[in-house]
PDB file of C-alpha atoms in Angstrom:
ATOM      1  CA  GLU A  16      45.126  74.757  29.563  1.00 68.00           C
ATOM      2  CA  THR A  17      46.540  72.266  27.035  1.00 76.00           C
ATOM      3  CA  ILE A  18      43.142  70.610  26.596  1.00 78.00           C
ATOM      4  CA  ARG A  19      41.452  74.005  26.306  1.00 76.00           C
ATOM      5  CA  ASN A  20      43.942  75.030  23.599  1.00 74.00           C
ATOM      6  CA  GLU A  21      43.237  71.822  21.676  1.00 78.00           C
ATOM      7  CA  VAL A  22      39.477  72.453  21.832  1.00 76.00           C
ATOM      8  CA  LEU A  23      39.874  76.099  20.791  1.00 77.00           C
ATOM      9  CA  ASP A  24      42.557  75.451  18.159  1.00 75.00           C
ATOM     10  CA  ALA A  25      41.932  77.424  14.950  1.00 73.00           C
ATOM     11  CA  SER A  26      38.659  78.897  16.204  1.00 76.00           C
ATOM     12  CA  VAL A  27      39.891  82.167  17.722  1.00 82.00           C
ATOM     13  CA  PHE A  28      40.574  85.019  15.305  1.00 83.00           C
ATOM     14  CA  ILE A  29      42.230  88.323  16.128  1.00 85.00           C
ATOM     15  CA  HIS A  30      40.933  90.885  13.659  1.00 85.00           C
ATOM     16  CA  THR A  31      43.572  93.394  12.594  1.00 88.00           C
ATOM     17  CA  LYS A  32      43.796  96.207  10.099  1.00 91.00           C
ATOM     18  CA  VAL A  33      46.685  97.051   7.771  1.00 93.00           C
ATOM     19  CA  VAL A  34      48.108 100.377   8.966  1.00 94.00           C
ATOM     20  CA  ASN A  35      51.355 100.730   7.004  1.00 94.00           C
ATOM     21  CA  THR A  36      52.795  99.367   3.750  1.00 94.00           C
ATOM     22  CA  THR A  37      55.607 101.915   3.281  1.00 94.00           C
ATOM     23  CA  ALA A  38      58.547  99.470   3.425  1.00 90.00           C
ATOM     24  CA  ARG A  39      56.939  97.079   0.925  1.00 90.00           C
ATOM     25  CA  ASP A  40      55.791  99.898  -1.362  1.00 93.00           C
ATOM     26  CA  LYS A  41      59.323 101.324  -1.556  1.00 93.00           C
ATOM     27  CA  ILE A  42      60.823  97.955  -2.569  1.00 88.00           C
ATOM     28  CA  THR A  43      57.969  97.313  -5.023  1.00 86.00           C
ATOM     29  CA  LYS A  44      58.504 100.706  -6.660  1.00 90.00           C
ATOM     30  CA  GLU A  45      62.243 100.104  -7.081  1.00 88.00           C
ATOM     31  CA  TYR A  46      62.377  96.378  -7.854  1.00 82.00           C
ATOM     32  CA  GLY A  47      58.874  95.108  -8.655  1.00 78.00           C
ATOM     33  CA  SER A  48      56.139  93.220  -6.837  1.00 76.00           C
ATOM     34  CA  GLY A  49      56.940  90.347  -4.516  1.00 72.00           C
ATOM     35  CA  LYS A  50      60.494  91.369  -3.630  1.00 76.00           C
ATOM     36  CA  SER A  51      59.986  92.895  -0.165  1.00 81.00           C
ATOM     37  CA  LYS A  52      60.544  90.743   2.926  1.00 84.00           C
ATOM     38  CA  VAL A  53      58.256  93.024   4.956  1.00 88.00           C
ATOM     39  CA  ILE A  54      54.604  92.833   3.888  1.00 90.00           C
ATOM     40  CA  CYS A  55      52.875  95.371   6.125  1.00 93.00           C
ATOM     41  CA  SER A  56      52.247  96.615   9.636  1.00 93.00           C
ATOM     42  CA  VAL A  57      48.973  95.796  11.381  1.00 93.00           C
ATOM     43  CA  ASP A  58      47.270  97.421  14.345  1.00 91.00           C
ATOM     44  CA  ALA A  59      47.938  94.493  16.701  1.00 86.00           C
ATOM     45  CA  ASN A  60      51.071  95.509  18.629  1.00 80.00           C
ATOM     46  CA  THR A  61      51.088  92.332  20.679  1.00 79.00           C
ATOM     47  CA  ILE A  62      49.119  89.123  20.552  1.00 80.00           C
ATOM     48  CA  PRO A  63      47.593  88.049  23.852  1.00 73.00           C
ATOM     49  CA  GLY A  64      49.175  84.744  24.750  1.00 68.00           C
ATOM     50  CA  GLY A  65      52.238  85.216  22.570  1.00 71.00           C
ATOM     51  CA  ASP A  66      52.567  84.386  18.891  1.00 83.00           C
ATOM     52  CA  ALA A  67      50.074  83.963  16.051  1.00 87.00           C
ATOM     53  CA  TYR A  68      49.924  83.146  12.364  1.00 87.00           C
ATOM     54  CA  LEU A  69      48.117  84.822   9.484  1.00 89.00           C
ATOM     55  CA  GLY A  70      45.029  82.938   8.343  1.00 86.00           C
ATOM     56  CA  ILE A  71      43.382  82.977   4.938  1.00 80.00           C
ATOM     57  CA  GLY A  72      40.612  84.861   6.707  1.00 70.00           C
ATOM     58  CA  LEU A  73      36.898  85.053   7.160  1.00 64.00           C
ATOM     59  CA  ALA A  74      35.451  85.318   3.624  1.00 54.00           C
ATOM     60  CA  ASN A  75      38.499  87.337   2.667  1.00 56.00           C
ATOM     61  CA  HIS A  76      38.204  89.137  -0.686  1.00 57.00           C
ATOM     62  CA  HIS A  77      41.927  88.885  -1.448  1.00 58.00           C
ATOM     63  CA  VAL A  78      42.039  85.226  -2.396  1.00 52.00           C
ATOM     64  CA  GLY A  79      40.791  83.774  -5.658  1.00 55.00           C
ATOM     65  CA  GLY A  80      37.628  81.681  -5.937  1.00 56.00           C
ATOM     66  CA  TYR A  81      39.306  78.357  -5.181  1.00 54.00           C
ATOM     67  CA  TYR A  82      40.948  79.486  -1.955  1.00 55.00           C
ATOM     68  CA  TRP A  83      37.969  81.638  -1.061  1.00 57.00           C
ATOM     69  CA  ALA A  84      35.834  78.485  -1.082  1.00 58.00           C
ATOM     70  CA  ARG A  85      38.458  76.572   0.926  1.00 59.00           C
ATOM     71  CA  GLY A  86      38.560  79.494   3.359  1.00 60.00           C
ATOM     72  CA  MET A  87      34.905  79.201   4.308  1.00 63.00           C
ATOM     73  CA  GLY A  88      34.050  77.718   7.693  1.00 66.00           C
ATOM     74  CA  ILE A  89      36.975  76.210   9.553  1.00 67.00           C
ATOM     75  CA  GLY A  90      39.106  76.736   6.433  1.00 70.00           C
ATOM     76  CA  ALA A  91      39.275  80.428   7.356  1.00 74.00           C
ATOM     77  CA  SER A  92      41.986  79.482   9.815  1.00 77.00           C
ATOM     78  CA  LEU A  93      44.210  77.871   7.160  1.00 79.00           C
ATOM     79  CA  GLU A  94      47.677  79.319   7.469  1.00 82.00           C
ATOM     80  CA  ALA A  95      48.754  81.787   4.790  1.00 83.00           C
ATOM     81  CA  HIS A  96      51.813  79.772   3.763  1.00 80.00           C
ATOM     82  CA  GLY A  97      55.178  81.368   4.485  1.00 81.00           C
ATOM     83  CA  VAL A  98      53.905  84.478   6.291  1.00 86.00           C
ATOM     84  CA  SER A  99      54.974  85.264   9.857  1.00 85.00           C
ATOM     85  CA  TYR A 100      53.831  87.804  12.431  1.00 89.00           C
ATOM     86  CA  ARG A 101      56.079  89.625  14.886  1.00 87.00           C
ATOM     87  CA  SER A 102      55.113  92.201  17.453  1.00 84.00           C
ATOM     88  CA  SER A 103      56.831  95.533  17.885  1.00 72.00           C
ATOM     89  CA  SER A 104      56.324  98.740  19.814  1.00 68.00           C
ATOM     90  CA  THR A 105      55.008 100.486  16.691  1.00 69.00           C
ATOM     91  CA  GLY A 106      52.594  97.760  15.602  1.00 79.00           C
ATOM     92  CA  GLY A 107      52.635  94.160  14.549  1.00 90.00           C
ATOM     93  CA  GLU A 108      54.383  93.270  11.328  1.00 91.00           C
ATOM     94  CA  LEU A 109      53.662  90.617   8.720  1.00 91.00           C
ATOM     95  CA  TYR A 110      56.687  89.391   6.796  1.00 87.00           C
ATOM     96  CA  TRP A 111      57.806  86.540   4.550  1.00 84.00           C
ATOM     97  CA  LYS A 112      59.661  83.792   6.479  1.00 80.00           C
ATOM     98  CA  LYS A 113      61.975  83.343   3.502  1.00 71.00           C
ATOM     99  CA  GLN A 114      62.482  85.830   0.721  1.00 59.00           C
ATOM    100  CA  ARG A 115      64.819  85.441  -2.228  1.00 55.00           C
ATOM    101  CA  GLY A 116      66.044  89.016  -2.121  1.00 54.00           C
ATOM    102  CA  ILE A 117      65.939  91.805  -4.647  1.00 52.00           C
ATOM    103  CA  ASP A 118      69.105  90.775  -6.468  1.00 51.00           C
ATOM    104  CA  LYS A 119      68.208  87.136  -7.183  1.00 51.00           C
ATOM    105  CA  GLU A 120      66.481  85.694 -10.213  1.00 48.00           C
ATOM    106  CA  GLY A 121      63.986  82.864 -10.072  1.00 45.00           C
ATOM    107  CA  ASP A 122      61.529  81.835  -7.412  1.00 49.00           C
ATOM    108  CA  THR A 123      61.760  78.500  -5.688  1.00 47.00           C
ATOM    109  CA  THR A 124      60.402  77.424  -2.336  1.00 47.00           C
ATOM    110  CA  GLU A 125      63.992  76.924  -1.134  1.00 55.00           C
ATOM    111  CA  GLU A 126      64.669  80.619  -1.772  1.00 58.00           C
ATOM    112  CA  SER A 127      61.312  82.172  -1.061  1.00 59.00           C
ATOM    113  CA  SER A 128      58.088  81.560   0.826  1.00 61.00           C
ATOM    114  CA  ASN A 129      56.253  83.201  -2.079  1.00 59.00           C
ATOM    115  CA  SER A 130      57.194  81.312  -5.220  1.00 51.00           C
ATOM    116  CA  ASN A 131      54.286  82.749  -7.248  1.00 55.00           C
ATOM    117  CA  ASP A 132      53.033  79.270  -8.058  1.00 51.00           C
ATOM    118  CA  GLY A 133      49.499  79.563  -6.726  1.00 56.00           C
ATOM    119  CA  LYS A 134      50.114  79.166  -3.014  1.00 62.00           C
ATOM    120  CA  ARG A 135      47.383  80.417  -0.741  1.00 70.00           C
ATOM    121  CA  SER A 136      49.451  83.369   0.449  1.00 76.00           C
ATOM    122  CA  GLU A 137      50.306  85.384  -2.670  1.00 76.00           C
ATOM    123  CA  TRP A 138      47.448  87.795  -1.923  1.00 79.00           C
ATOM    124  CA  VAL A 139      49.354  89.300   1.014  1.00 83.00           C
ATOM    125  CA  ASP A 140      51.661  91.158  -1.371  1.00 82.00           C
ATOM    126  CA  PHE A 141      48.602  93.134  -2.493  1.00 83.00           C
ATOM    127  CA  LEU A 142      47.266  94.192   0.924  1.00 88.00           C
ATOM    128  CA  MET A 143      46.415  97.887   1.103  1.00 89.00           C
ATOM    129  CA  LEU A 144      45.938 100.367   3.921  1.00 92.00           C
ATOM    130  CA  GLY A 145      42.694  99.683   5.752  1.00 91.00           C
ATOM    131  CA  ASP A 146      42.368  96.035   4.651  1.00 89.00           C
ATOM    132  CA  THR A 147      41.502  93.635   7.446  1.00 87.00           C
ATOM    133  CA  VAL A 148      43.264  90.355   8.104  1.00 88.00           C
ATOM    134  CA  GLN A 149      42.899  87.734  10.802  1.00 87.00           C
ATOM    135  CA  LEU A 150      45.641  86.376  13.015  1.00 90.00           C
ATOM    136  CA  ILE A 151      45.118  83.031  14.723  1.00 88.00           C
ATOM    137  CA  PRO A 152      46.871  82.778  18.111  1.00 88.00           C
ATOM    138  CA  TYR A 153      48.960  79.703  18.893  1.00 86.00           C
ATOM    139  CA  ASN A 154      47.676  79.923  22.475  1.00 86.00           C
ATOM    140  CA  PRO A 155      43.951  80.659  22.068  1.00 85.00           C
ATOM    141  CA  SER A 156      43.135  80.049  25.735  1.00 84.00           C
ATOM    142  CA  LEU A 157      45.498  82.762  26.912  1.00 84.00           C
ATOM    143  CA  ALA A 158      44.468  85.054  24.065  1.00 82.00           C
ATOM    144  CA  LEU A 159      40.848  84.785  25.217  1.00 82.00           C
ATOM    145  CA  SER A 160      41.739  85.374  28.849  1.00 80.00           C
ATOM    146  CA  GLU A 161      43.537  88.615  27.913  1.00 78.00           C
ATOM    147  CA  ALA A 162      41.053  89.813  25.279  1.00 74.00           C
ATOM    148  CA  THR A 163      39.357  93.183  25.781  1.00 73.00           C
ATOM    149  CA  THR A 164      36.606  92.548  23.223  1.00 73.00           C
ATOM    150  CA  LEU A 165      35.084  89.203  22.329  1.00 71.00           C
ATOM    151  CA  LEU A 166      32.835  88.610  19.318  1.00 70.00           C
ATOM    152  CA  GLY A 167      31.128  85.210  18.905  1.00 65.00           C
ATOM    153  CA  ILE A 168      33.093  82.020  18.691  1.00 58.00           C
ATOM    154  CA  ARG A 169      31.607  78.712  17.675  1.00 57.00           C
ATOM    155  CA  ARG A 170      33.129  75.357  16.798  1.00 55.00           C
ATOM    156  CA  ILE A 171      30.623  74.040  14.256  1.00 59.00           C
ATOM    157  CA  GLY A 172      30.292  75.474  10.780  1.00 53.00           C
ATOM    158  CA  ARG A 173      31.661  78.886  10.088  1.00 48.00           C
ATOM    159  CA  PRO A 174      33.782  80.496  12.807  1.00 45.00           C
TER     160      PRO A 174
END
């Protein structure tokens, strides 16, 4: 399984849809953009094989031209810096690993995963209901063995 995971690394994508942004929207309304630790809920309650990370995505429209170009092909599996996924009974949740909090001034990477300095993850604060994002499982072999639907995977060129 270890060898299979190495071969499949960063080539398995779990397509999810944003289903709730209420927590983030409430904080944004009260304190401004980029202050909420919770980003959104997605329709993946659990990830087959355990944990996953948020990728830049497959030709994702949220990122600017530079990261969009980097996100083509195998770059689609680049990690969206500072964003974590956790499963729950009501749906999976994307959240910032570190967040400076609503009462702090200044953004540094010591205080916040999103320092608003051009990192490839700022776009997640602007996700809306119905947007699609891709999670990349840390254990792709197990994720594939538990998958209910499988849509083409290939190692060369674009995933």
